[in-house]
Amino acid sequence: MPLTPLAQSDETFLGTSLVRDAGDATRTSSMAAQLLDSHRVAAATAQALGGRWTPESVRTAVDVAPVGETNLIGVTARAADPDQAARLAETFAETALKDRWQTVSAELDRRIAFAARNTAADPNTGEESRKLQLLKFVRESGADPTLGIESTSPPTRVKEMPAAVTIGMAGVGGMFAGILAAVAIERFRRRAHSDDVAVDGRELSVSSPEILRR
């Protein structure tokens, strides 16, 4: 998902949630990724996919993060089937943009009304008229000009570990745990034995009253 952030000095879209340049590509992308990765988007994605998908399972299966030090955001999805993973990633990205547009479009409506009042009050103000025209253009476009979906990568299948290897590793893990338990028991036995010849942290001699009582 490419980013085309607004300039830091932009005043036309003040009061809207359109992505604004943070002065650093990585920081700008990170801020945008946080905006997209919301529970509301996950819930809408789960509803669109249907089946057993839930907001929690969608958030677990989808990662939204900047792509290196660029103005790009990657949406990566994991699923049992490659085609299902691709559908999940695409649905999440499309849902995120629709969700953002609902917010941004309402903000643009308020901004347009404000700019229209200023233009009506002073028709000779060219700057206000220019802002109004630009605001209307973006509003009528029906899409966030700062975020979009440029391309998708083909899904890849991650090879699963063979069952025999998994079982073998489990066996080794069990044996290792058994060894640790045996070592712990032996240490406890030695400590208990040493307590027979030491009381209150002091070494006892053969003539000590404690030894004589034993």
mmCIF file with all atom_site columns, C-alpha atoms in Angstrom:
data_model
loop_
_atom_site.group_PDB
_atom_site.id
_atom_site.type_symbol
_atom_site.label_atom_id
_atom_site.label_alt_id
_atom_site.label_comp_id
_atom_site.label_asym_id
_atom_site.label_entity_id
_atom_site.label_seq_id
_atom_site.pdbx_PDB_ins_code
_atom_site.Cartn_x
_atom_site.Cartn_y
_atom_site.Cartn_z
_atom_site.occupancy
_atom_site.B_iso_or_equiv
_atom_site.pdbx_formal_charge
_atom_site.auth_seq_id
_atom_site.auth_comp_id
_atom_site.auth_asym_id
_atom_site.auth_atom_id
_atom_site.pdbx_PDB_model_num
ATOM 1   C CA . MET A 1 1   ? 0.000   0.000   0.000  1.00 0.00 ? 1   MET A CA 1
ATOM 2   C CA . PRO A 1 2   ? 1.798   3.189   -1.160 1.00 0.00 ? 2   PRO A CA 1
ATOM 3   C CA . LEU A 1 3   ? 1.636   6.397   0.821  1.00 0.00 ? 3   LEU A CA 1
ATOM 4   C CA . THR A 1 4   ? 1.428   9.865   -0.676 1.00 0.00 ? 4   THR A CA 1
ATOM 5   C CA . PRO A 1 5   ? 1.439   11.977  2.479  1.00 0.00 ? 5   PRO A CA 1
ATOM 6   C CA . LEU A 1 6   ? 0.417   15.606  2.605  1.00 0.00 ? 6   LEU A CA 1
ATOM 7   C CA . ALA A 1 7   ? 3.160   18.157  3.051  1.00 0.00 ? 7   ALA A CA 1
ATOM 8   C CA . GLN A 1 8   ? 3.759   19.272  6.622  1.00 0.00 ? 8   GLN A CA 1
ATOM 9   C CA . SER A 1 9   ? 2.925   22.839  5.588  1.00 0.00 ? 9   SER A CA 1
ATOM 10  C CA . ASP A 1 10  ? -0.416  21.933  3.954  1.00 0.00 ? 10  ASP A CA 1
ATOM 11  C CA . GLU A 1 11  ? -3.342  23.972  5.267  1.00 0.00 ? 11  GLU A CA 1
ATOM 12  C CA . THR A 1 12  ? -6.071  22.887  2.860  1.00 0.00 ? 12  THR A CA 1
ATOM 13  C CA . PHE A 1 13  ? -6.769  19.600  4.626  1.00 0.00 ? 13  PHE A CA 1
ATOM 14  C CA . LEU A 1 14  ? -6.320  20.747  8.208  1.00 0.00 ? 14  LEU A CA 1
ATOM 15  C CA . GLY A 1 15  ? -8.755  18.987  10.501 1.00 0.00 ? 15  GLY A CA 1
ATOM 16  C CA . THR A 1 16  ? -8.832  15.773  8.459  1.00 0.00 ? 16  THR A CA 1
ATOM 17  C CA . SER A 1 17  ? -7.249  12.370  9.057  1.00 0.00 ? 17  SER A CA 1
ATOM 18  C CA . LEU A 1 18  ? -5.413  12.292  5.744  1.00 0.00 ? 18  LEU A CA 1
ATOM 19  C CA . VAL A 1 19  ? -1.854  11.062  6.260  1.00 0.00 ? 19  VAL A CA 1
ATOM 20  C CA . ARG A 1 20  ? 0.561   13.926  6.733  1.00 0.00 ? 20  ARG A CA 1
ATOM 21  C CA . ASP A 1 21  ? 4.339   13.765  6.290  1.00 0.00 ? 21  ASP A CA 1
ATOM 22  C CA . ALA A 1 22  ? 5.989   13.249  9.675  1.00 0.00 ? 22  ALA A CA 1
ATOM 23  C CA . GLY A 1 23  ? 9.408   14.312  8.407  1.00 0.00 ? 23  GLY A CA 1
ATOM 24  C CA . ASP A 1 24  ? 10.712  10.757  8.119  1.00 0.00 ? 24  ASP A CA 1
ATOM 25  C CA . ALA A 1 25  ? 9.496   8.040   5.740  1.00 0.00 ? 25  ALA A CA 1
ATOM 26  C CA . THR A 1 26  ? 9.685   5.263   8.331  1.00 0.00 ? 26  THR A CA 1
ATOM 27  C CA . ARG A 1 27  ? 7.854   7.298   10.940 1.00 0.00 ? 27  ARG A CA 1
ATOM 28  C CA . THR A 1 28  ? 5.177   8.337   8.450  1.00 0.00 ? 28  THR A CA 1
ATOM 29  C CA . SER A 1 29  ? 4.635   4.717   7.387  1.00 0.00 ? 29  SER A CA 1
ATOM 30  C CA . SER A 1 30  ? 4.518   3.533   11.007 1.00 0.00 ? 30  SER A CA 1
ATOM 31  C CA . MET A 1 31  ? 1.847   6.085   11.883 1.00 0.00 ? 31  MET A CA 1
ATOM 32  C CA . ALA A 1 32  ? -0.233  5.096   8.854  1.00 0.00 ? 32  ALA A CA 1
ATOM 33  C CA . ALA A 1 33  ? 0.127   1.377   9.677  1.00 0.00 ? 33  ALA A CA 1
ATOM 34  C CA . GLN A 1 34  ? -1.205  2.019   13.172 1.00 0.00 ? 34  GLN A CA 1
ATOM 35  C CA . LEU A 1 35  ? -4.226  3.793   11.701 1.00 0.00 ? 35  LEU A CA 1
ATOM 36  C CA . LEU A 1 36  ? -5.010  0.824   9.449  1.00 0.00 ? 36  LEU A CA 1
ATOM 37  C CA . ASP A 1 37  ? -4.437  -1.929  12.004 1.00 0.00 ? 37  ASP A CA 1
ATOM 38  C CA . SER A 1 38  ? -7.520  -1.442  14.165 1.00 0.00 ? 38  SER A CA 1
ATOM 39  C CA . HIS A 1 39  ? -10.028 -3.746  15.823 1.00 0.00 ? 39  HIS A CA 1
ATOM 40  C CA . ARG A 1 40  ? -12.832 -2.116  13.826 1.00 0.00 ? 40  ARG A CA 1
ATOM 41  C CA . VAL A 1 41  ? -11.140 -3.043  10.543 1.00 0.00 ? 41  VAL A CA 1
ATOM 42  C CA . ALA A 1 42  ? -10.504 -6.588  11.788 1.00 0.00 ? 42  ALA A CA 1
ATOM 43  C CA . ALA A 1 43  ? -14.173 -6.941  12.766 1.00 0.00 ? 43  ALA A CA 1
ATOM 44  C CA . ALA A 1 44  ? -15.368 -5.693  9.364  1.00 0.00 ? 44  ALA A CA 1
ATOM 45  C CA . THR A 1 45  ? -12.912 -8.012  7.618  1.00 0.00 ? 45  THR A CA 1
ATOM 46  C CA . ALA A 1 46  ? -14.140 -11.012 9.596  1.00 0.00 ? 46  ALA A CA 1
ATOM 47  C CA . GLN A 1 47  ? -17.722 -10.133 8.700  1.00 0.00 ? 47  GLN A CA 1
ATOM 48  C CA . ALA A 1 48  ? -16.840 -9.824  5.010  1.00 0.00 ? 48  ALA A CA 1
ATOM 49  C CA . LEU A 1 49  ? -15.002 -13.162 4.966  1.00 0.00 ? 49  LEU A CA 1
ATOM 50  C CA . GLY A 1 50  ? -17.638 -15.029 6.965  1.00 0.00 ? 50  GLY A CA 1
ATOM 51  C CA . GLY A 1 51  ? -17.103 -18.595 8.037  1.00 0.00 ? 51  GLY A CA 1
ATOM 52  C CA . ARG A 1 52  ? -15.127 -19.070 11.236 1.00 0.00 ? 52  ARG A CA 1
ATOM 53  C CA . TRP A 1 53  ? -13.267 -15.778 10.988 1.00 0.00 ? 53  TRP A CA 1
ATOM 54  C CA . THR A 1 54  ? -13.487 -13.536 14.044 1.00 0.00 ? 54  THR A CA 1
ATOM 55  C CA . PRO A 1 55  ? -11.947 -10.127 14.761 1.00 0.00 ? 55  PRO A CA 1
ATOM 56  C CA . GLU A 1 56  ? -9.400  -11.842 17.014 1.00 0.00 ? 56  GLU A CA 1
ATOM 57  C CA . SER A 1 57  ? -8.413  -14.474 14.445 1.00 0.00 ? 57  SER A CA 1
ATOM 58  C CA . VAL A 1 58  ? -8.075  -11.804 11.747 1.00 0.00 ? 58  VAL A CA 1
ATOM 59  C CA . ARG A 1 59  ? -5.766  -9.676  13.906 1.00 0.00 ? 59  ARG A CA 1
ATOM 60  C CA . THR A 1 60  ? -3.696  -12.766 14.729 1.00 0.00 ? 60  THR A CA 1
ATOM 61  C CA . ALA A 1 61  ? -3.363  -13.748 11.068 1.00 0.00 ? 61  ALA A CA 1
ATOM 62  C CA . VAL A 1 62  ? -2.672  -10.276 9.622  1.00 0.00 ? 62  VAL A CA 1
ATOM 63  C CA . ASP A 1 63  ? 0.430   -8.119  10.057 1.00 0.00 ? 63  ASP A CA 1
ATOM 64  C CA . VAL A 1 64  ? 0.401   -4.449  9.022  1.00 0.00 ? 64  VAL A CA 1
ATOM 65  C CA . ALA A 1 65  ? 3.856   -2.862  9.001  1.00 0.00 ? 65  ALA A CA 1
ATOM 66  C CA . PRO A 1 66  ? 6.063   -0.435  7.031  1.00 0.00 ? 66  PRO A CA 1
ATOM 67  C CA . VAL A 1 67  ? 8.141   -1.934  4.218  1.00 0.00 ? 67  VAL A CA 1
ATOM 68  C CA . GLY A 1 68  ? 11.691  -0.960  5.066  1.00 0.00 ? 68  GLY A CA 1
ATOM 69  C CA . GLU A 1 69  ? 12.523  2.735   5.008  1.00 0.00 ? 69  GLU A CA 1
ATOM 70  C CA . THR A 1 70  ? 9.941   3.592   2.367  1.00 0.00 ? 70  THR A CA 1
ATOM 71  C CA . ASN A 1 71  ? 6.522   5.176   2.020  1.00 0.00 ? 71  ASN A CA 1
ATOM 72  C CA . LEU A 1 72  ? 5.006   1.729   1.673  1.00 0.00 ? 72  LEU A CA 1
ATOM 73  C CA . ILE A 1 73  ? 2.860   -0.341  4.020  1.00 0.00 ? 73  ILE A CA 1
ATOM 74  C CA . GLY A 1 74  ? 2.767   -4.109  3.745  1.00 0.00 ? 74  GLY A CA 1
ATOM 75  C CA . VAL A 1 75  ? -0.300  -6.151  4.678  1.00 0.00 ? 75  VAL A CA 1
ATOM 76  C CA . THR A 1 76  ? 0.750   -9.762  5.196  1.00 0.00 ? 76  THR A CA 1
ATOM 77  C CA . ALA A 1 77  ? -1.726  -12.545 5.964  1.00 0.00 ? 77  ALA A CA 1
ATOM 78  C CA . ARG A 1 78  ? -1.212  -16.157 7.045  1.00 0.00 ? 78  ARG A CA 1
ATOM 79  C CA . ALA A 1 79  ? -3.713  -18.974 6.506  1.00 0.00 ? 79  ALA A CA 1
ATOM 80  C CA . ALA A 1 80  ? -3.757  -22.726 5.963  1.00 0.00 ? 80  ALA A CA 1
ATOM 81  C CA . ASP A 1 81  ? -4.354  -22.222 2.235  1.00 0.00 ? 81  ASP A CA 1
ATOM 82  C CA . PRO A 1 82  ? -2.341  -19.754 0.080  1.00 0.00 ? 82  PRO A CA 1
ATOM 83  C CA . ASP A 1 83  ? -5.429  -18.533 -1.780 1.00 0.00 ? 83  ASP A CA 1
ATOM 84  C CA . GLN A 1 84  ? -7.205  -17.951 1.514  1.00 0.00 ? 84  GLN A CA 1
ATOM 85  C CA . ALA A 1 85  ? -4.213  -15.952 2.786  1.00 0.00 ? 85  ALA A CA 1
ATOM 86  C CA . ALA A 1 86  ? -4.278  -13.787 -0.348 1.00 0.00 ? 86  ALA A CA 1
ATOM 87  C CA . ARG A 1 87  ? -8.023  -13.194 0.022  1.00 0.00 ? 87  ARG A CA 1
ATOM 88  C CA . LEU A 1 88  ? -7.556  -12.304 3.680  1.00 0.00 ? 88  LEU A CA 1
ATOM 89  C CA . ALA A 1 89  ? -4.804  -9.761  2.935  1.00 0.00 ? 89  ALA A CA 1
ATOM 90  C CA . GLU A 1 90  ? -6.740  -8.151  0.079  1.00 0.00 ? 90  GLU A CA 1
ATOM 91  C CA . THR A 1 91  ? -9.996  -8.018  2.033  1.00 0.00 ? 91  THR A CA 1
ATOM 92  C CA . PHE A 1 92  ? -8.247  -6.476  5.039  1.00 0.00 ? 92  PHE A CA 1
ATOM 93  C CA . ALA A 1 93  ? -6.540  -3.794  2.917  1.00 0.00 ? 93  ALA A CA 1
ATOM 94  C CA . GLU A 1 94  ? -9.745  -2.919  1.042  1.00 0.00 ? 94  GLU A CA 1
ATOM 95  C CA . THR A 1 95  ? -11.759 -2.847  4.268  1.00 0.00 ? 95  THR A CA 1
ATOM 96  C CA . ALA A 1 96  ? -9.173  -0.611  5.942  1.00 0.00 ? 96  ALA A CA 1
ATOM 97  C CA . LEU A 1 97  ? -9.400  1.925   3.107  1.00 0.00 ? 97  LEU A CA 1
ATOM 98  C CA . LYS A 1 98  ? -13.212 1.894   3.166  1.00 0.00 ? 98  LYS A CA 1
ATOM 99  C CA . ASP A 1 99  ? -13.203 2.380   6.930  1.00 0.00 ? 99  ASP A CA 1
ATOM 100 C CA . ARG A 1 100 ? -10.800 5.305   6.661  1.00 0.00 ? 100 ARG A CA 1
ATOM 101 C CA . TRP A 1 101 ? -12.806 6.922   3.894  1.00 0.00 ? 101 TRP A CA 1
ATOM 102 C CA . GLN A 1 102 ? -15.930 6.950   6.039  1.00 0.00 ? 102 GLN A CA 1
ATOM 103 C CA . THR A 1 103 ? -14.036 9.030   8.581  1.00 0.00 ? 103 THR A CA 1
ATOM 104 C CA . VAL A 1 104 ? -12.178 11.212  6.087  1.00 0.00 ? 104 VAL A CA 1
ATOM 105 C CA . SER A 1 105 ? -15.247 11.949  3.949  1.00 0.00 ? 105 SER A CA 1
ATOM 106 C CA . ALA A 1 106 ? -17.168 13.249  6.970  1.00 0.00 ? 106 ALA A CA 1
ATOM 107 C CA . GLU A 1 107 ? -14.183 15.431  7.885  1.00 0.00 ? 107 GLU A CA 1
ATOM 108 C CA . LEU A 1 108 ? -13.994 16.746  4.317  1.00 0.00 ? 108 LEU A CA 1
ATOM 109 C CA . ASP A 1 109 ? -17.678 17.675  4.399  1.00 0.00 ? 109 ASP A CA 1
ATOM 110 C CA . ARG A 1 110 ? -17.073 19.819  7.476  1.00 0.00 ? 110 ARG A CA 1
ATOM 111 C CA . ARG A 1 111 ? -13.957 21.342  5.923  1.00 0.00 ? 111 ARG A CA 1
ATOM 112 C CA . ILE A 1 112 ? -15.831 22.141  2.698  1.00 0.00 ? 112 ILE A CA 1
ATOM 113 C CA . ALA A 1 113 ? -18.634 23.850  4.605  1.00 0.00 ? 113 ALA A CA 1
ATOM 114 C CA . PHE A 1 114 ? -16.071 25.968  6.456  1.00 0.00 ? 114 PHE A CA 1
ATOM 115 C CA . ALA A 1 115 ? -14.211 26.918  3.256  1.00 0.00 ? 115 ALA A CA 1
ATOM 116 C CA . ALA A 1 116 ? -17.513 27.710  1.505  1.00 0.00 ? 116 ALA A CA 1
ATOM 117 C CA . ARG A 1 117 ? -18.458 30.191  4.231  1.00 0.00 ? 117 ARG A CA 1
ATOM 118 C CA . ASN A 1 118 ? -15.081 31.914  3.944  1.00 0.00 ? 118 ASN A CA 1
ATOM 119 C CA . THR A 1 119 ? -15.365 32.119  0.153  1.00 0.00 ? 119 THR A CA 1
ATOM 120 C CA . ALA A 1 120 ? -18.908 33.510  0.344  1.00 0.00 ? 120 ALA A CA 1
ATOM 121 C CA . ALA A 1 121 ? -17.782 36.147  2.819  1.00 0.00 ? 121 ALA A CA 1
ATOM 122 C CA . ASP A 1 122 ? -15.013 37.293  0.508  1.00 0.00 ? 122 ASP A CA 1
ATOM 123 C CA . PRO A 1 123 ? -15.488 36.129  -3.108 1.00 0.00 ? 123 PRO A CA 1
ATOM 124 C CA . ASN A 1 124 ? -12.270 37.886  -4.137 1.00 0.00 ? 124 ASN A CA 1
ATOM 125 C CA . THR A 1 125 ? -10.133 35.633  -1.961 1.00 0.00 ? 125 THR A CA 1
ATOM 126 C CA . GLY A 1 126 ? -8.476  33.413  -4.536 1.00 0.00 ? 126 GLY A CA 1
ATOM 127 C CA . GLU A 1 127 ? -6.672  31.219  -2.003 1.00 0.00 ? 127 GLU A CA 1
ATOM 128 C CA . GLU A 1 128 ? -9.876  30.248  -0.206 1.00 0.00 ? 128 GLU A CA 1
ATOM 129 C CA . SER A 1 129 ? -11.544 29.506  -3.516 1.00 0.00 ? 129 SER A CA 1
ATOM 130 C CA . ARG A 1 130 ? -8.634  27.287  -4.549 1.00 0.00 ? 130 ARG A CA 1
ATOM 131 C CA . LYS A 1 131 ? -8.842  25.359  -1.269 1.00 0.00 ? 131 LYS A CA 1
ATOM 132 C CA . LEU A 1 132 ? -12.567 24.879  -1.698 1.00 0.00 ? 132 LEU A CA 1
ATOM 133 C CA . GLN A 1 133 ? -12.175 23.494  -5.211 1.00 0.00 ? 133 GLN A CA 1
ATOM 134 C CA . LEU A 1 134 ? -9.449  21.078  -4.102 1.00 0.00 ? 134 LEU A CA 1
ATOM 135 C CA . LEU A 1 135 ? -11.503 19.892  -1.137 1.00 0.00 ? 135 LEU A CA 1
ATOM 136 C CA . LYS A 1 136 ? -14.512 19.255  -3.375 1.00 0.00 ? 136 LYS A CA 1
ATOM 137 C CA . PHE A 1 137 ? -12.365 17.404  -5.895 1.00 0.00 ? 137 PHE A CA 1
ATOM 138 C CA . VAL A 1 138 ? -11.003 15.006  -3.275 1.00 0.00 ? 138 VAL A CA 1
ATOM 139 C CA . ARG A 1 139 ? -14.447 14.525  -1.727 1.00 0.00 ? 139 ARG A CA 1
ATOM 140 C CA . GLU A 1 140 ? -16.004 13.673  -5.079 1.00 0.00 ? 140 GLU A CA 1
ATOM 141 C CA . SER A 1 141 ? -13.197 11.253  -5.930 1.00 0.00 ? 141 SER A CA 1
ATOM 142 C CA . GLY A 1 142 ? -14.472 8.914   -3.208 1.00 0.00 ? 142 GLY A CA 1
ATOM 143 C CA . ALA A 1 143 ? -11.011 7.745   -2.188 1.00 0.00 ? 143 ALA A CA 1
ATOM 144 C CA . ASP A 1 144 ? -8.257  8.701   0.220  1.00 0.00 ? 144 ASP A CA 1
ATOM 145 C CA . PRO A 1 145 ? -5.570  10.409  -1.921 1.00 0.00 ? 145 PRO A CA 1
ATOM 146 C CA . THR A 1 146 ? -2.856  9.633   0.618  1.00 0.00 ? 146 THR A CA 1
ATOM 147 C CA . LEU A 1 147 ? -3.355  5.839   0.744  1.00 0.00 ? 147 LEU A CA 1
ATOM 148 C CA . GLY A 1 148 ? -4.069  3.181   -1.839 1.00 0.00 ? 148 GLY A CA 1
ATOM 149 C CA . ILE A 1 149 ? -3.496  -0.405  -2.969 1.00 0.00 ? 149 ILE A CA 1
ATOM 150 C CA . GLU A 1 150 ? -0.864  -0.611  -5.660 1.00 0.00 ? 150 GLU A CA 1
ATOM 151 C CA . SER A 1 151 ? -0.067  -4.286  -6.036 1.00 0.00 ? 151 SER A CA 1
ATOM 152 C CA . THR A 1 152 ? -0.302  -7.699  -4.428 1.00 0.00 ? 152 THR A CA 1
ATOM 153 C CA . SER A 1 153 ? 2.359   -10.373 -4.206 1.00 0.00 ? 153 SER A CA 1
ATOM 154 C CA . PRO A 1 154 ? 1.547   -13.990 -5.074 1.00 0.00 ? 154 PRO A CA 1
ATOM 155 C CA . PRO A 1 155 ? 0.921   -16.172 -2.017 1.00 0.00 ? 155 PRO A CA 1
ATOM 156 C CA . THR A 1 156 ? 3.635   -18.593 -0.977 1.00 0.00 ? 156 THR A CA 1
ATOM 157 C CA . ARG A 1 157 ? 3.315   -21.884 0.860  1.00 0.00 ? 157 ARG A CA 1
ATOM 158 C CA . VAL A 1 158 ? 5.573   -22.370 3.877  1.00 0.00 ? 158 VAL A CA 1
ATOM 159 C CA . LYS A 1 159 ? 6.797   -25.953 4.068  1.00 0.00 ? 159 LYS A CA 1
ATOM 160 C CA . GLU A 1 160 ? 5.627   -27.705 7.178  1.00 0.00 ? 160 GLU A CA 1
ATOM 161 C CA . MET A 1 161 ? 8.010   -29.732 9.273  1.00 0.00 ? 161 MET A CA 1
ATOM 162 C CA . PRO A 1 162 ? 7.633   -33.491 8.587  1.00 0.00 ? 162 PRO A CA 1
ATOM 163 C CA . ALA A 1 163 ? 5.681   -35.388 11.234 1.00 0.00 ? 163 ALA A CA 1
ATOM 164 C CA . ALA A 1 164 ? 8.616   -37.709 11.930 1.00 0.00 ? 164 ALA A CA 1
ATOM 165 C CA . VAL A 1 165 ? 10.872  -34.739 12.678 1.00 0.00 ? 165 VAL A CA 1
ATOM 166 C CA . THR A 1 166 ? 8.229   -33.175 14.911 1.00 0.00 ? 166 THR A CA 1
ATOM 167 C CA . ILE A 1 167 ? 7.810   -36.419 16.850 1.00 0.00 ? 167 ILE A CA 1
ATOM 168 C CA . GLY A 1 168 ? 11.577  -36.841 17.106 1.00 0.00 ? 168 GLY A CA 1
ATOM 169 C CA . MET A 1 169 ? 12.007  -33.320 18.451 1.00 0.00 ? 169 MET A CA 1
ATOM 170 C CA . ALA A 1 170 ? 9.223   -33.917 20.955 1.00 0.00 ? 170 ALA A CA 1
ATOM 171 C CA . GLY A 1 171 ? 10.990  -37.087 22.093 1.00 0.00 ? 171 GLY A CA 1
ATOM 172 C CA . VAL A 1 172 ? 14.286  -35.287 22.455 1.00 0.00 ? 172 VAL A CA 1
ATOM 173 C CA . GLY A 1 173 ? 12.544  -32.507 24.362 1.00 0.00 ? 173 GLY A CA 1
ATOM 174 C CA . GLY A 1 174 ? 10.986  -35.057 26.710 1.00 0.00 ? 174 GLY A CA 1
ATOM 175 C CA . MET A 1 175 ? 14.319  -36.761 27.287 1.00 0.00 ? 175 MET A CA 1
ATOM 176 C CA . PHE A 1 176 ? 15.986  -33.417 27.971 1.00 0.00 ? 176 PHE A CA 1
ATOM 177 C CA . ALA A 1 177 ? 13.269  -32.554 30.491 1.00 0.00 ? 177 ALA A CA 1
ATOM 178 C CA . GLY A 1 178 ? 13.830  -35.933 32.163 1.00 0.00 ? 178 GLY A CA 1
ATOM 179 C CA . ILE A 1 179 ? 17.538  -35.284 32.450 1.00 0.00 ? 179 ILE A CA 1
ATOM 180 C CA . LEU A 1 180 ? 16.915  -31.878 34.010 1.00 0.00 ? 180 LEU A CA 1
ATOM 181 C CA . ALA A 1 181 ? 14.528  -33.443 36.517 1.00 0.00 ? 181 ALA A CA 1
ATOM 182 C CA . ALA A 1 182 ? 17.093  -36.142 37.419 1.00 0.00 ? 182 ALA A CA 1
ATOM 183 C CA . VAL A 1 183 ? 19.802  -33.530 37.938 1.00 0.00 ? 183 VAL A CA 1
ATOM 184 C CA . ALA A 1 184 ? 17.482  -31.470 40.128 1.00 0.00 ? 184 ALA A CA 1
ATOM 185 C CA . ILE A 1 185 ? 16.585  -34.534 42.236 1.00 0.00 ? 185 ILE A CA 1
ATOM 186 C CA . GLU A 1 186 ? 20.264  -35.454 42.652 1.00 0.00 ? 186 GLU A CA 1
ATOM 187 C CA . ARG A 1 187 ? 21.113  -31.915 43.764 1.00 0.00 ? 187 ARG A CA 1
ATOM 188 C CA . PHE A 1 188 ? 18.261  -31.988 46.263 1.00 0.00 ? 188 PHE A CA 1
ATOM 189 C CA . ARG A 1 189 ? 19.452  -35.370 47.594 1.00 0.00 ? 189 ARG A CA 1
ATOM 190 C CA . ARG A 1 190 ? 23.011  -34.085 48.041 1.00 0.00 ? 190 ARG A CA 1
ATOM 191 C CA . ARG A 1 191 ? 21.768  -30.954 49.780 1.00 0.00 ? 191 ARG A CA 1
ATOM 192 C CA . ALA A 1 192 ? 19.654  -33.061 52.139 1.00 0.00 ? 192 ALA A CA 1
ATOM 193 C CA . HIS A 1 193 ? 22.687  -35.253 52.879 1.00 0.00 ? 193 HIS A CA 1
ATOM 194 C CA . SER A 1 194 ? 24.835  -32.221 53.641 1.00 0.00 ? 194 SER A CA 1
ATOM 195 C CA . ASP A 1 195 ? 22.194  -31.047 56.114 1.00 0.00 ? 195 ASP A CA 1
ATOM 196 C CA . ASP A 1 196 ? 22.977  -34.161 58.162 1.00 0.00 ? 196 ASP A CA 1
ATOM 197 C CA . VAL A 1 197 ? 26.395  -32.762 58.974 1.00 0.00 ? 197 VAL A CA 1
ATOM 198 C CA . ALA A 1 198 ? 25.487  -29.078 59.212 1.00 0.00 ? 198 ALA A CA 1
ATOM 199 C CA . VAL A 1 199 ? 22.956  -27.208 61.351 1.00 0.00 ? 199 VAL A CA 1
ATOM 200 C CA . ASP A 1 200 ? 22.072  -23.515 61.153 1.00 0.00 ? 200 ASP A CA 1
ATOM 201 C CA . GLY A 1 201 ? 24.734  -23.021 58.516 1.00 0.00 ? 201 GLY A CA 1
ATOM 202 C CA . ARG A 1 202 ? 27.725  -24.171 60.699 1.00 0.00 ? 202 ARG A CA 1
ATOM 203 C CA . GLU A 1 203 ? 29.847  -27.277 60.200 1.00 0.00 ? 203 GLU A CA 1
ATOM 204 C CA . LEU A 1 204 ? 29.558  -29.851 63.016 1.00 0.00 ? 204 LEU A CA 1
ATOM 205 C CA . SER A 1 205 ? 32.348  -31.851 64.586 1.00 0.00 ? 205 SER A CA 1
ATOM 206 C CA . VAL A 1 206 ? 32.119  -35.436 65.783 1.00 0.00 ? 206 VAL A CA 1
ATOM 207 C CA . SER A 1 207 ? 31.734  -34.227 69.349 1.00 0.00 ? 207 SER A CA 1
ATOM 208 C CA . SER A 1 208 ? 28.917  -31.794 68.586 1.00 0.00 ? 208 SER A CA 1
ATOM 209 C CA . PRO A 1 209 ? 25.783  -32.357 70.682 1.00 0.00 ? 209 PRO A CA 1
ATOM 210 C CA . GLU A 1 210 ? 23.704  -32.661 67.528 1.00 0.00 ? 210 GLU A CA 1
ATOM 211 C CA . ILE A 1 211 ? 25.828  -35.579 66.268 1.00 0.00 ? 211 ILE A CA 1
ATOM 212 C CA . LEU A 1 212 ? 25.733  -37.257 69.689 1.00 0.00 ? 212 LEU A CA 1
ATOM 213 C CA . ARG A 1 213 ? 21.946  -37.022 69.751 1.00 0.00 ? 213 ARG A CA 1
ATOM 214 C CA . ARG A 1 214 ? 21.730  -38.661 66.346 1.00 0.00 ? 214 ARG A CA 1
#
